[in-house]
Amino acid sequence: QSVLTQPPSVSAAPGQKVTISCSGSNSNIGINYVSWYQQLPGTAPKLLIYDDNKRPSGIPDRFSGSKSGTSATLVISGLQTGDEADYYCGAWDSSLSAGKVFGGGTKLTVL
Amino acid sequence: QVQLQESGPGLLEPSGTLSLTCVVSGVSISSTNWWNWVRQPPGKGLEWIGEIYHSGKTNYNPSLKSRVTISVDKSKKQFSLELSSVTAADTAVYYCARDPATWDGVAYQHSNWFDPWGQGTLVTVSS
């Protein structure tokens, strides 16, 4: 059971927009930055978004992140078949069991 | 660019000790980065194991802390993971990853994001 909660799956058609949510608490998302990762089948995770809404060099602006309170959202617009992957959110948890935590992951299917 | 490469035995027996190494290239291991281990059981999500700074300071996942040791060897440009008393539940792909440190005016703190990641190495615990 993950500290951060994500929907197990989402789906949308090519060209459409999809949102993936990540719900946490006041000890993690509420006070610390959120990051997002894309994991294509059989590969290592890749950083998509850091510090809630910043994109590393080379990540297209079709990917965007936002945060409100204790929840964060990843938005992927102009969906492509190559976006089909697992997506994970991450943050630092400042509770008594402090450490880096992840969401359980969301499988994106591009129909 | 920064590259990380894991290595270690792919199979070990229950109750044994898992030992993995991550070689760092493209940046000094003594630079302002936290060096991390993350694992992923087959078909499941990501779990942070722990991290080390080049000074030797470590932070561990509280759920694994009693069994984990992370160390750094600056001369070999690598950091290592040891996980003791393994069971089938420790079967996973193990990744090493960098968390760039940021200066907060007092000390270097985590950025709390991982980039890049190594390609990962599958470790299976089975008799």
PDB file of N, CA and C in Angstrom, chain B residues 32-120:
ATOM      1  N   THR B  32      27.867  17.326  -5.506  1.00  0.00           N
ATOM      2  CA  THR B  32      26.726  17.556  -4.610  1.00  0.00           C
ATOM      3  C   THR B  32      25.500  16.794  -5.090  1.00  0.00           C
ATOM      4  N   ASN B  33      25.530  15.508  -4.870  1.00  0.00           N
ATOM      5  CA  ASN B  33      24.422  14.631  -5.231  1.00  0.00           C
ATOM      6  C   ASN B  33      24.189  13.619  -4.133  1.00  0.00           C
ATOM      7  N   TRP B  34      22.950  13.209  -3.974  1.00  0.00           N
ATOM      8  CA  TRP B  34      22.614  12.059  -3.146  1.00  0.00           C
ATOM      9  C   TRP B  34      22.468  10.869  -4.089  1.00  0.00           C
ATOM     10  N   TRP B  35      23.091   9.769  -3.711  1.00  0.00           N
ATOM     11  CA  TRP B  35      23.075   8.562  -4.541  1.00  0.00           C
ATOM     12  C   TRP B  35      22.103   7.560  -3.928  1.00  0.00           C
ATOM     13  N   ASN B  36      21.117   7.130  -4.709  1.00  0.00           N
ATOM     14  CA  ASN B  36      19.969   6.398  -4.197  1.00  0.00           C
ATOM     15  C   ASN B  36      19.854   4.987  -4.757  1.00  0.00           C
ATOM     16  N   TRP B  37      19.127   4.155  -3.996  1.00  0.00           N
ATOM     17  CA  TRP B  37      18.689   2.850  -4.462  1.00  0.00           C
ATOM     18  C   TRP B  37      17.163   2.803  -4.389  1.00  0.00           C
ATOM     19  N   VAL B  38      16.555   2.309  -5.461  1.00  0.00           N
ATOM     20  CA  VAL B  38      15.099   2.142  -5.564  1.00  0.00           C
ATOM     21  C   VAL B  38      14.848   0.751  -6.136  1.00  0.00           C
ATOM     22  N   ARG B  39      13.810   0.079  -5.659  1.00  0.00           N
ATOM     23  CA  ARG B  39      13.524  -1.242  -6.209  1.00  0.00           C
ATOM     24  C   ARG B  39      12.085  -1.351  -6.684  1.00  0.00           C
ATOM     25  N   GLN B  40      11.847  -2.351  -7.519  1.00  0.00           N
ATOM     26  CA  GLN B  40      10.520  -2.558  -8.105  1.00  0.00           C
ATOM     27  C   GLN B  40      10.262  -4.056  -8.242  1.00  0.00           C
ATOM     28  N   PRO B  41       9.448  -4.625  -7.354  1.00  0.00           N
ATOM     29  CA  PRO B  41       9.070  -6.046  -7.505  1.00  0.00           C
ATOM     30  C   PRO B  41       8.363  -6.266  -8.833  1.00  0.00           C
ATOM     31  N   PRO B  42       8.461  -7.457  -9.383  1.00  0.00           N
ATOM     32  CA  PRO B  42       7.839  -7.726 -10.683  1.00  0.00           C
ATOM     33  C   PRO B  42       6.359  -7.367 -10.703  1.00  0.00           C
ATOM     34  N   GLY B  43       5.970  -6.529 -11.658  1.00  0.00           N
ATOM     35  CA  GLY B  43       4.581  -6.148 -11.808  1.00  0.00           C
ATOM     36  C   GLY B  43       4.058  -5.172 -10.766  1.00  0.00           C
ATOM     37  N   LYS B  44       4.957  -4.641  -9.933  1.00  0.00           N
ATOM     38  CA  LYS B  44       4.509  -3.740  -8.861  1.00  0.00           C
ATOM     39  C   LYS B  44       5.173  -2.364  -8.991  1.00  0.00           C
ATOM     40  N   GLY B  45       4.921  -1.522  -7.998  1.00  0.00           N
ATOM     41  CA  GLY B  45       5.397  -0.152  -8.038  1.00  0.00           C
ATOM     42  C   GLY B  45       6.803   0.032  -7.476  1.00  0.00           C
ATOM     43  N   LEU B  46       7.210   1.294  -7.385  1.00  0.00           N
ATOM     44  CA  LEU B  46       8.555   1.654  -6.952  1.00  0.00           C
ATOM     45  C   LEU B  46       8.625   1.798  -5.433  1.00  0.00           C
ATOM     46  N   GLU B  47       9.751   1.379  -4.873  1.00  0.00           N
ATOM     47  CA  GLU B  47       9.975   1.522  -3.435  1.00  0.00           C
ATOM     48  C   GLU B  47      11.383   2.076  -3.220  1.00  0.00           C
ATOM     49  N   TRP B  48      11.479   3.201  -2.521  1.00  0.00           N
ATOM     50  CA  TRP B  48      12.761   3.789  -2.189  1.00  0.00           C
ATOM     51  C   TRP B  48      13.423   2.986  -1.082  1.00  0.00           C
ATOM     52  N   ILE B  49      14.716   2.662  -1.274  1.00  0.00           N
ATOM     53  CA  ILE B  49      15.448   1.868  -0.286  1.00  0.00           C
ATOM     54  C   ILE B  49      16.297   2.768   0.607  1.00  0.00           C
ATOM     55  N   GLY B  50      17.034   3.702   0.006  1.00  0.00           N
ATOM     56  CA  GLY B  50      17.878   4.568   0.794  1.00  0.00           C
ATOM     57  C   GLY B  50      18.832   5.354  -0.077  1.00  0.00           C
ATOM     58  N   GLU B  51      19.688   6.153   0.559  1.00  0.00           N
ATOM     59  CA  GLU B  51      20.579   7.050  -0.170  1.00  0.00           C
ATOM     60  C   GLU B  51      21.836   7.330   0.638  1.00  0.00           C
ATOM     61  N   ILE B  52      22.865   7.817  -0.072  1.00  0.00           N
ATOM     62  CA  ILE B  52      24.109   8.181   0.578  1.00  0.00           C
ATOM     63  C   ILE B  52      24.672   9.440  -0.080  1.00  0.00           C
ATOM     64  N   TYR B  53      25.292  10.302   0.718  1.00  0.00           N
ATOM     65  CA  TYR B  53      26.019  11.461   0.241  1.00  0.00           C
ATOM     66  C   TYR B  53      27.497  11.089   0.275  1.00  0.00           C
ATOM     67  N   HIS B  54      28.325  11.800  -0.476  1.00  0.00           N
ATOM     68  CA  HIS B  54      29.729  11.398  -0.564  1.00  0.00           C
ATOM     69  C   HIS B  54      30.438  11.507   0.789  1.00  0.00           C
ATOM     70  N   SER B  55      29.854  12.290   1.703  1.00  0.00           N
ATOM     71  CA  SER B  55      30.447  12.397   3.044  1.00  0.00           C
ATOM     72  C   SER B  55      30.255  11.117   3.853  1.00  0.00           C
ATOM     73  N   GLY B  56      29.345  10.267   3.346  1.00  0.00           N
ATOM     74  CA  GLY B  56      29.032   9.036   4.061  1.00  0.00           C
ATOM     75  C   GLY B  56      27.705   9.100   4.789  1.00  0.00           C
ATOM     76  N   LYS B  57      27.092  10.257   4.818  1.00  0.00           N
ATOM     77  CA  LYS B  57      25.782  10.382   5.468  1.00  0.00           C
ATOM     78  C   LYS B  57      24.742   9.579   4.695  1.00  0.00           C
ATOM     79  N   THR B  58      23.929   8.826   5.422  1.00  0.00           N
ATOM     80  CA  THR B  58      22.914   7.971   4.801  1.00  0.00           C
ATOM     81  C   THR B  58      21.524   8.249   5.367  1.00  0.00           C
ATOM     82  N   ASN B  59      20.536   7.919   4.559  1.00  0.00           N
ATOM     83  CA  ASN B  59      19.138   7.901   4.975  1.00  0.00           C
ATOM     84  C   ASN B  59      18.525   6.634   4.414  1.00  0.00           C
ATOM     85  N   TYR B  60      17.730   5.950   5.229  1.00  0.00           N
ATOM     86  CA  TYR B  60      17.146   4.688   4.807  1.00  0.00           C
ATOM     87  C   TYR B  60      15.626   4.719   4.949  1.00  0.00           C
ATOM     88  N   ASN B  61      14.966   3.888   4.130  1.00  0.00           N
ATOM     89  CA  ASN B  61      13.538   3.652   4.284  1.00  0.00           C
ATOM     90  C   ASN B  61      13.327   2.993   5.653  1.00  0.00           C
ATOM     91  N   PRO B  62      12.492   3.587   6.507  1.00  0.00           N
ATOM     92  CA  PRO B  62      12.305   3.015   7.847  1.00  0.00           C
ATOM     93  C   PRO B  62      11.886   1.551   7.826  1.00  0.00           C
ATOM     94  N   SER B  63      11.151   1.136   6.788  1.00  0.00           N
ATOM     95  CA  SER B  63      10.674  -0.247   6.736  1.00  0.00           C
ATOM     96  C   SER B  63      11.790  -1.234   6.405  1.00  0.00           C
ATOM     97  N   LEU B  64      12.909  -0.752   5.905  1.00  0.00           N
ATOM     98  CA  LEU B  64      14.024  -1.616   5.530  1.00  0.00           C
ATOM     99  C   LEU B  64      15.285  -1.339   6.342  1.00  0.00           C
ATOM    100  N   LYS B  65      15.243  -0.308   7.152  1.00  0.00           N
ATOM    101  CA  LYS B  65      16.438   0.215   7.809  1.00  0.00           C
ATOM    102  C   LYS B  65      17.251  -0.831   8.550  1.00  0.00           C
ATOM    103  N   SER B  66      16.577  -1.788   9.194  1.00  0.00           N
ATOM    104  CA  SER B  66      17.291  -2.778  10.013  1.00  0.00           C
ATOM    105  C   SER B  66      18.111  -3.735   9.156  1.00  0.00           C
ATOM    106  N   ARG B  67      17.834  -3.793   7.845  1.00  0.00           N
ATOM    107  CA  ARG B  67      18.517  -4.769   6.985  1.00  0.00           C
ATOM    108  C   ARG B  67      19.411  -4.124   5.927  1.00  0.00           C
ATOM    109  N   VAL B  68      19.414  -2.812   5.841  1.00  0.00           N
ATOM    110  CA  VAL B  68      20.078  -2.115   4.728  1.00  0.00           C
ATOM    111  C   VAL B  68      21.355  -1.407   5.168  1.00  0.00           C
ATOM    112  N   THR B  69      22.367  -1.516   4.304  1.00  0.00           N
ATOM    113  CA  THR B  69      23.574  -0.712   4.444  1.00  0.00           C
ATOM    114  C   THR B  69      23.960  -0.186   3.067  1.00  0.00           C
ATOM    115  N   ILE B  70      24.116   1.129   2.960  1.00  0.00           N
ATOM    116  CA  ILE B  70      24.593   1.748   1.720  1.00  0.00           C
ATOM    117  C   ILE B  70      25.938   2.404   2.014  1.00  0.00           C
ATOM    118  N   SER B  71      26.899   2.159   1.134  1.00  0.00           N
ATOM    119  CA  SER B  71      28.246   2.696   1.320  1.00  0.00           C
ATOM    120  C   SER B  71      28.746   3.295   0.005  1.00  0.00           C
ATOM    121  N   VAL B  72      29.810   4.098   0.103  1.00  0.00           N
ATOM    122  CA  VAL B  72      30.377   4.730  -1.078  1.00  0.00           C
ATOM    123  C   VAL B  72      31.873   4.472  -1.124  1.00  0.00           C
ATOM    124  N   ASP B  73      32.394   4.223  -2.321  1.00  0.00           N
ATOM    125  CA  ASP B  73      33.825   4.049  -2.556  1.00  0.00           C
ATOM    126  C   ASP B  73      34.240   5.074  -3.599  1.00  0.00           C
ATOM    127  N   LYS B  74      34.814   6.174  -3.103  1.00  0.00           N
ATOM    128  CA  LYS B  74      35.144   7.277  -4.010  1.00  0.00           C
ATOM    129  C   LYS B  74      36.235   6.884  -5.002  1.00  0.00           C
ATOM    130  N   SER B  75      37.159   6.052  -4.569  1.00  0.00           N
ATOM    131  CA  SER B  75      38.276   5.675  -5.448  1.00  0.00           C
ATOM    132  C   SER B  75      37.793   4.866  -6.639  1.00  0.00           C
ATOM    133  N   LYS B  76      36.708   4.101  -6.441  1.00  0.00           N
ATOM    134  CA  LYS B  76      36.166   3.283  -7.520  1.00  0.00           C
ATOM    135  C   LYS B  76      34.977   3.961  -8.205  1.00  0.00           C
ATOM    136  N   LYS B  77      34.643   5.178  -7.759  1.00  0.00           N
ATOM    137  CA  LYS B  77      33.526   5.929  -8.341  1.00  0.00           C
ATOM    138  C   LYS B  77      32.242   5.098  -8.307  1.00  0.00           C
ATOM    139  N   GLN B  78      31.958   4.494  -7.163  1.00  0.00           N
ATOM    140  CA  GLN B  78      30.774   3.658  -7.057  1.00  0.00           C
ATOM    141  C   GLN B  78      30.183   3.710  -5.657  1.00  0.00           C
ATOM    142  N   PHE B  79      28.913   3.370  -5.570  1.00  0.00           N
ATOM    143  CA  PHE B  79      28.276   3.190  -4.279  1.00  0.00           C
ATOM    144  C   PHE B  79      27.567   1.840  -4.288  1.00  0.00           C
ATOM    145  N   SER B  80      27.339   1.316  -3.098  1.00  0.00           N
ATOM    146  CA  SER B  80      26.887  -0.064  -2.984  1.00  0.00           C
ATOM    147  C   SER B  80      25.697  -0.200  -2.047  1.00  0.00           C
ATOM    148  N   LEU B  81      24.970  -1.296  -2.264  1.00  0.00           N
ATOM    149  CA  LEU B  81      23.813  -1.652  -1.442  1.00  0.00           C
ATOM    150  C   LEU B  81      24.019  -3.039  -0.881  1.00  0.00           C
ATOM    151  N   GLU B  82      23.779  -3.192   0.406  1.00  0.00           N
ATOM    152  CA  GLU B  82      23.715  -4.515   1.023  1.00  0.00           C
ATOM    153  C   GLU B  82      22.370  -4.628   1.732  1.00  0.00           C
ATOM    154  N   LEU B  83      21.674  -5.737   1.467  1.00  0.00           N
ATOM    155  CA  LEU B  83      20.388  -6.018   2.089  1.00  0.00           C
ATOM    156  C   LEU B  83      20.467  -7.415   2.674  1.00  0.00           C
ATOM    157  N   SER B  84      20.361  -7.510   3.977  1.00  0.00           N
ATOM    158  CA  SER B  84      20.567  -8.790   4.645  1.00  0.00           C
ATOM    159  C   SER B  84      19.261  -9.553   4.847  1.00  0.00           C
ATOM    160  N   SER B  85      19.411 -10.818   5.180  1.00  0.00           N
ATOM    161  CA  SER B  85      18.275 -11.691   5.519  1.00  0.00           C
ATOM    162  C   SER B  85      17.170 -11.621   4.465  1.00  0.00           C
ATOM    163  N   VAL B  86      17.551 -11.809   3.222  1.00  0.00           N
ATOM    164  CA  VAL B  86      16.572 -11.649   2.141  1.00  0.00           C
ATOM    165  C   VAL B  86      15.581 -12.804   2.100  1.00  0.00           C
ATOM    166  N   THR B  87      14.395 -12.484   1.600  1.00  0.00           N
ATOM    167  CA  THR B  87      13.344 -13.473   1.367  1.00  0.00           C
ATOM    168  C   THR B  87      12.824 -13.278  -0.055  1.00  0.00           C
ATOM    169  N   ALA B  88      11.869 -14.109  -0.444  1.00  0.00           N
ATOM    170  CA  ALA B  88      11.295 -13.994  -1.779  1.00  0.00           C
ATOM    171  C   ALA B  88      10.683 -12.607  -2.000  1.00  0.00           C
ATOM    172  N   ALA B  89      10.256 -11.968  -0.932  1.00  0.00           N
ATOM    173  CA  ALA B  89       9.659 -10.641  -1.036  1.00  0.00           C
ATOM    174  C   ALA B  89      10.661  -9.576  -1.474  1.00  0.00           C
ATOM    175  N   ASP B  90      11.941  -9.910  -1.429  1.00  0.00           N
ATOM    176  CA  ASP B  90      12.980  -8.960  -1.873  1.00  0.00           C
ATOM    177  C   ASP B  90      13.312  -9.129  -3.350  1.00  0.00           C
ATOM    178  N   THR B  91      12.656 -10.075  -4.005  1.00  0.00           N
ATOM    179  CA  THR B  91      12.839 -10.239  -5.451  1.00  0.00           C
ATOM    180  C   THR B  91      12.321  -8.993  -6.157  1.00  0.00           C
ATOM    181  N   ALA B  92      13.195  -8.377  -6.943  1.00  0.00           N
ATOM    182  CA  ALA B  92      12.822  -7.107  -7.571  1.00  0.00           C
ATOM    183  C   ALA B  92      13.887  -6.685  -8.582  1.00  0.00           C
ATOM    184  N   VAL B  93      13.541  -5.709  -9.398  1.00  0.00           N
ATOM    185  CA  VAL B  93      14.545  -4.989 -10.174  1.00  0.00           C
ATOM    186  C   VAL B  93      15.054  -3.860  -9.279  1.00  0.00           C
ATOM    187  N   TYR B  94      16.357  -3.802  -9.120  1.00  0.00           N
ATOM    188  CA  TYR B  94      16.980  -2.797  -8.276  1.00  0.00           C
ATOM    189  C   TYR B  94      17.618  -1.725  -9.174  1.00  0.00           C
ATOM    190  N   TYR B  95      17.245  -0.472  -8.906  1.00  0.00           N
ATOM    191  CA  TYR B  95      17.771   0.654  -9.660  1.00  0.00           C
ATOM    192  C   TYR B  95      18.626   1.544  -8.763  1.00  0.00           C
ATOM    193  N   CYS B  96      19.687   2.092  -9.331  1.00  0.00           N
ATOM    194  CA  CYS B  96      20.352   3.200  -8.658  1.00  0.00           C
ATOM    195  C   CYS B  96      19.959   4.486  -9.388  1.00  0.00           C
ATOM    196  N   ALA B  97      19.965   5.583  -8.658  1.00  0.00           N
ATOM    197  CA  ALA B  97      19.504   6.852  -9.227  1.00  0.00           C
ATOM    198  C   ALA B  97      20.129   8.021  -8.470  1.00  0.00           C
ATOM    199  N   ARG B  98      20.246   9.148  -9.154  1.00  0.00           N
ATOM    200  CA  ARG B  98      20.815  10.339  -8.552  1.00  0.00           C
ATOM    201  C   ARG B  98      19.714  11.311  -8.110  1.00  0.00           C
ATOM    202  N   ASP B  99      19.895  11.893  -6.941  1.00  0.00           N
ATOM    203  CA  ASP B  99      19.055  12.991  -6.467  1.00  0.00           C
ATOM    204  C   ASP B  99      19.987  14.178  -6.281  1.00  0.00           C
ATOM    205  N   PRO B 100      19.903  15.206  -7.143  1.00  0.00           N
ATOM    206  CA  PRO B 100      20.810  16.343  -7.020  1.00  0.00           C
ATOM    207  C   PRO B 100      20.565  17.110  -5.731  1.00  0.00           C
ATOM    208  N   ALA B 101      21.621  17.442  -5.019  1.00  0.00           N
ATOM    209  CA  ALA B 101      21.473  18.197  -3.778  1.00  0.00           C
ATOM    210  C   ALA B 101      21.367  19.682  -4.086  1.00  0.00           C
ATOM    211  N   THR B 102      20.623  20.383  -3.265  1.00  0.00           N
ATOM    212  CA  THR B 102      20.491  21.837  -3.410  1.00  0.00           C
ATOM    213  C   THR B 102      20.881  22.499  -2.097  1.00  0.00           C
ATOM    214  N   TRP B 103      21.511  23.686  -2.188  1.00  0.00           N
ATOM    215  CA  TRP B 103      21.987  24.422  -1.019  1.00  0.00           C
ATOM    216  C   TRP B 103      20.850  25.277  -0.475  1.00  0.00           C
ATOM    217  N   ASP B 104      20.519  25.072   0.826  1.00  0.00           N
ATOM    218  CA  ASP B 104      19.418  25.843   1.411  1.00  0.00           C
ATOM    219  C   ASP B 104      19.918  26.982   2.283  1.00  0.00           C
ATOM    220  N   GLY B 105      21.201  27.281   2.145  1.00  0.00           N
ATOM    221  CA  GLY B 105      21.795  28.339   2.947  1.00  0.00           C
ATOM    222  C   GLY B 105      22.516  27.817   4.173  1.00  0.00           C
ATOM    223  N   VAL B 106      22.183  26.585   4.525  1.00  0.00           N
ATOM    224  CA  VAL B 106      22.799  25.975   5.712  1.00  0.00           C
ATOM    225  C   VAL B 106      23.517  24.674   5.341  1.00  0.00           C
ATOM    226  N   ALA B 107      22.857  23.887   4.501  1.00  0.00           N
ATOM    227  CA  ALA B 107      23.420  22.584   4.117  1.00  0.00           C
ATOM    228  C   ALA B 107      22.868  22.170   2.765  1.00  0.00           C
ATOM    229  N   TYR B 108      23.490  21.123   2.217  1.00  0.00           N
ATOM    230  CA  TYR B 108      22.988  20.550   0.966  1.00  0.00           C
ATOM    231  C   TYR B 108      21.847  19.589   1.297  1.00  0.00           C
ATOM    232  N   GLN B 109      20.686  19.856   0.734  1.00  0.00           N
ATOM    233  CA  GLN B 109      19.505  19.036   0.977  1.00  0.00           C
ATOM    234  C   GLN B 109      19.097  18.306  -0.297  1.00  0.00           C
ATOM    235  N   HIS B 110      18.211  17.343  -0.121  1.00  0.00           N
ATOM    236  CA  HIS B 110      17.711  16.615  -1.278  1.00  0.00           C
ATOM    237  C   HIS B 110      16.900  17.531  -2.177  1.00  0.00           C
ATOM    238  N   SER B 111      16.916  17.219  -3.468  1.00  0.00           N
ATOM    239  CA  SER B 111      15.953  17.835  -4.374  1.00  0.00           C
ATOM    240  C   SER B 111      14.692  16.989  -4.407  1.00  0.00           C
ATOM    241  N   ASN B 112      14.814  15.744  -3.979  1.00  0.00           N
ATOM    242  CA  ASN B 112      13.702  14.806  -3.896  1.00  0.00           C
ATOM    243  C   ASN B 112      13.136  14.449  -5.262  1.00  0.00           C
ATOM    244  N   TRP B 113      14.008  14.411  -6.247  1.00  0.00           N
ATOM    245  CA  TRP B 113      13.651  13.796  -7.513  1.00  0.00           C
ATOM    246  C   TRP B 113      14.858  13.026  -8.041  1.00  0.00           C
ATOM    247  N   PHE B 114      14.600  12.070  -8.932  1.00  0.00           N
ATOM    248  CA  PHE B 114      15.617  11.144  -9.370  1.00  0.00           C
ATOM    249  C   PHE B 114      15.886  11.303 -10.868  1.00  0.00           C
ATOM    250  N   ASP B 115      17.135  11.610 -11.186  1.00  0.00           N
ATOM    251  CA  ASP B 115      17.539  11.724 -12.583  1.00  0.00           C
ATOM    252  C   ASP B 115      19.042  11.818 -12.672  1.00  0.00           C
ATOM    253  N   PRO B 116      19.698  10.916 -13.412  1.00  0.00           N
ATOM    254  CA  PRO B 116      19.098   9.808 -14.136  1.00  0.00           C
ATOM    255  C   PRO B 116      18.957   8.563 -13.267  1.00  0.00           C
ATOM    256  N   TRP B 117      18.458   7.506 -13.903  1.00  0.00           N
ATOM    257  CA  TRP B 117      18.357   6.189 -13.302  1.00  0.00           C
ATOM    258  C   TRP B 117      19.299   5.240 -14.054  1.00  0.00           C
ATOM    259  N   GLY B 118      19.771   4.237 -13.344  1.00  0.00           N
ATOM    260  CA  GLY B 118      20.468   3.167 -14.031  1.00  0.00           C
ATOM    261  C   GLY B 118      19.463   2.302 -14.773  1.00  0.00           C
ATOM    262  N   GLN B 119      19.943   1.359 -15.544  1.00  0.00           N
ATOM    263  CA  GLN B 119      19.036   0.508 -16.327  1.00  0.00           C
ATOM    264  C   GLN B 119      18.323  -0.524 -15.469  1.00  0.00           C
ATOM    265  N   GLY B 120      18.837  -0.762 -14.261  1.00  0.00           N
ATOM    266  CA  GLY B 120      18.211  -1.723 -13.362  1.00  0.00           C
ATOM    267  C   GLY B 120      18.795  -3.110 -13.502  1.00  0.00           C
TER     268      GLY B 120
END
